[in-house]
Amino acid sequence: MFVPTLMGQCTPEQQAYWLPRALDMQIIGTYAQTELGHGTFIRGLETTATYDPETETFVMNSPTLTSYKWWAGGLAKTVNYCIVVAQLYTKGVCHGTHPFIVQIRDEETHMPRPGVKVGDIGPKLGFNTADNGYLGFDNYRIPRDNMMMKNAQVLKDGTYVKVARHGKATYGTMVFVRVLLVNEAAFNLAKACTIAVRYSAIRRQCSPDSEGSELQVLDYSTQQHKLFICIATAHALQLNSTWLWKTFSDTLAAIKQGNVDTLPELHALSSCLKALSTADAASLIEQCRHACGGHGYMMSSGLPYLYAFVTATRTYEGDYTILLLQTARFLVKAYEQVEAGKPLTPTVSYLSQAFTGKKLPWDSSPDGIIRAFQALAAGKLSSTVKSLRKRLESGLSYEQAWELSTIQLNGAAEAHCRAVMSQNYKSEIERLTVNSSPNVKLVLQQLYKVYLYYWALERTGDLLLYTSISESDIFELQLRYEGLLKEIRPNAVGIVDAFDLRDEVLHSALGSYDGNVYERLMAEAQKSPLNAEPVNQTFHTYLKPMMKGKL
Ligand SMILES: Cc1cc2nc3c(=O)[nH]c(=O)nc-3n(C[C@H](O)[C@H](O)[C@H](O)COP(=O)(O)OP(=O)(O)OC[C@H]3O[C@@H](n4cnc5c(N)ncnc54)[C@H](O)[C@@H]3O)c2cc1C
């Protein structure tokens, strides 16, 4: 976030000074926005930057305990500079939050500068090799030029000037980081499925008949149900991240031509894709861990580390719920546009279905299922808007009615995102496999079908509400899904090998290419410090005295 923010929020002159220093690692920086007391509610941040025209400096202060910056990566011990988001005061007026470049440590001695209080926030669920830190200021002065002045400036005499431009630059940093996160979710999920699928081919457990040999656990239908959706989702997320990047580039090109119409759609898409991809990846990595039984609980499996890493991405750079609610705001506006007979942008054009007054006829083909997901999203949105309006009619304010409807709004946004992801996944596979061999095409089609069937079966209640699907259709779909798992099984190891992840990258005793699971588990166990001596001191200090009744 440090470098992208320098790119997005600095004037060209500021960039010319700061970017080379950051890119050459002459300075190391982080992005400190979140405080002990506020994360999501950015307007509630309490750190202040008060301009003093006498010295042409900003005076940074942390007026309360809750105003301390909290969480920034590398802040505790590593970085010497920091982008700090603070409430800007000049001429006695608060102009809201703005970013500042703040030197927090001496460039030679690395000592914290006088007036800067910096430290480590302590152990976390994961990320324990990152020194996430806290930061407070006591009348700490920074030069006026260190305000990042692309979007607003404070002149030497303290006059505040807002630079009129639309949010292109801010969108740039935000969407860039979200594309990275969707991509990273795909990459980490691919690692987890490689580990779990390879291990499931090595692991044998139980035998269907008392005489027969034990089965590879990958042969069990329930194991395939746990794992093949993980492979399909890793593909879906990867393809959606490249699609999002392309949509972003197209939007930037349109903005250059003066057309900003698709900006709200891009914002809505990047919000829900970040939310869903990080949440799906985290829960499916946990599913991969379940699929590896007890050994999956070992740190040496690599899975706990992957889970701890990815589950944090659901929270940072926009919490899951908050991002879905942002998408929901866009969807409600789109719904109102359909009502008013106005045209819609491409990813929401399906919403017009909500106004037909009929259930969508069920069609179990892949395109039919995608249309059903769209009908489901349109139906959910429509009933959410009804709830919202009912609450407004009862005399509540818009914000009160909105708040009471947020559970449904989140559901509608999730359904919309699932429909978008499904559609992109299928169309990207079709586009990319035009010249592929029939066998490659077949396998990739099987995987997107797994994704579609899996989510249709997960949402049968909604499908019954918004499409004409019947009990026998669901029964039929379930059988097709189970049949598909059996078709994928012979290729499962080959498909995860195709992620082409080296052992050094997987870092897992269970998932190495050679399949020497038990040898590697034992070798890792030997590294435990407890195995360094035959008798541990605690025996003499505590156990023996207790056993001999002499404690
Ligand atoms: C590993 C990690 C690294 C991080 N790195 C950085 C960093 O480098 N720099 C930085 O500045 N920050 C960083 N963060 C902080 C991160 O950005 C915040 O944790 C995140 O923005 C959420 O804010 P919060 O923790 O204050 O949660 P809160 O905003 O307090 O949310 C708590 C709960 O309340 C819900 N909630 C909040 N507001 C609403 C609302 N209006 N409506 C409905 N529900 C609501 C949320 O959904 C959530 O469930 C990091 C966090 C983690 C975990």
CSV table of C-alpha atoms in Angstrom, one decimal, residues 189 224-225 227-240 272-273 276-277 279-281 284 366 369-370 373 414-426 429 443-459 477 481 484-485 488:
chain,number,residue,atom,x,y,z
A,189,LEU,CA,-6.3,-21.8,-2.5
A,224,GLN,CA,-14.1,-35.5,-3.7
A,225,HIS,CA,-17.0,-33.3,-2.7
A,227,LEU,CA,-11.8,-31.1,-2.6
A,228,PHE,CA,-12.9,-30.7,-6.2
A,229,ILE,CA,-14.9,-27.5,-5.5
A,230,CYS,CA,-11.6,-26.1,-4.1
A,231,ILE,CA,-9.8,-26.8,-7.4
A,232,ALA,CA,-12.7,-25.2,-9.4
A,233,THR,CA,-12.8,-22.2,-7.1
A,234,ALA,CA,-9.1,-21.6,-7.5
A,235,HIS,CA,-9.6,-21.5,-11.2
A,236,ALA,CA,-12.7,-19.3,-10.9
A,237,LEU,CA,-10.9,-16.8,-8.7
A,238,GLN,CA,-7.8,-16.6,-10.9
A,239,LEU,CA,-9.9,-16.0,-14.0
A,240,ASN,CA,-12.1,-13.4,-12.2
A,272,CYS,CA,-17.9,-7.8,-4.0
A,273,LEU,CA,-15.2,-9.8,-5.8
A,276,LEU,CA,-16.3,-13.2,-1.9
A,277,SER,CA,-13.0,-14.4,-3.1
A,279,ALA,CA,-14.1,-15.4,2.2
A,280,ASP,CA,-14.4,-18.4,-0.2
A,281,ALA,CA,-10.7,-19.0,-0.2
A,284,LEU,CA,-12.2,-23.7,1.4
A,366,PRO,CA,-24.5,-24.4,-17.4
A,369,ILE,CA,-27.8,-22.4,-14.1
A,370,ILE,CA,-26.0,-19.1,-14.5
A,373,PHE,CA,-28.1,-17.5,-10.3
A,414,GLU,CA,-23.5,-12.1,-2.4
A,415,ALA,CA,-26.0,-13.6,-4.9
A,416,HIS,CA,-25.1,-11.0,-7.5
A,417,CYS,CA,-21.4,-11.6,-7.0
A,418,ARG,CA,-21.8,-15.4,-7.3
A,419,ALA,CA,-23.7,-14.9,-10.6
A,420,VAL,CA,-21.0,-12.6,-11.9
A,421,MET,CA,-18.2,-14.9,-10.9
A,422,SER,CA,-20.0,-18.0,-12.4
A,423,GLN,CA,-20.6,-16.2,-15.7
A,424,ASN,CA,-17.0,-14.9,-15.9
A,425,TYR,CA,-15.6,-18.3,-15.0
A,426,LYS,CA,-17.5,-20.1,-17.8
A,429,ILE,CA,-12.7,-20.9,-19.9
A,443,VAL,CA,-11.5,-31.3,-18.0
A,444,LEU,CA,-11.9,-27.5,-17.7
A,445,GLN,CA,-15.5,-27.8,-18.6
A,446,GLN,CA,-16.0,-30.5,-15.9
A,447,LEU,CA,-14.5,-28.1,-13.4
A,448,TYR,CA,-16.7,-25.1,-14.2
A,449,LYS,CA,-19.7,-27.5,-14.1
A,450,VAL,CA,-18.6,-28.6,-10.6
A,451,TYR,CA,-18.6,-25.0,-9.5
A,452,LEU,CA,-22.1,-24.4,-11.0
A,453,TYR,CA,-23.7,-27.6,-9.7
A,454,TYR,CA,-22.1,-27.2,-6.2
A,455,TRP,CA,-23.4,-23.7,-5.8
A,456,ALA,CA,-26.8,-24.5,-7.2
A,457,LEU,CA,-27.1,-27.4,-4.7
A,458,GLU,CA,-26.0,-25.1,-1.9
A,459,ARG,CA,-28.8,-22.7,-2.8
A,477,LEU,CA,-28.8,-32.3,-10.4
A,481,TYR,CA,-23.0,-33.6,-9.6
A,484,LEU,CA,-19.1,-35.4,-12.3
A,485,LEU,CA,-17.0,-36.0,-9.2
A,488,ILE,CA,-12.8,-35.8,-12.4
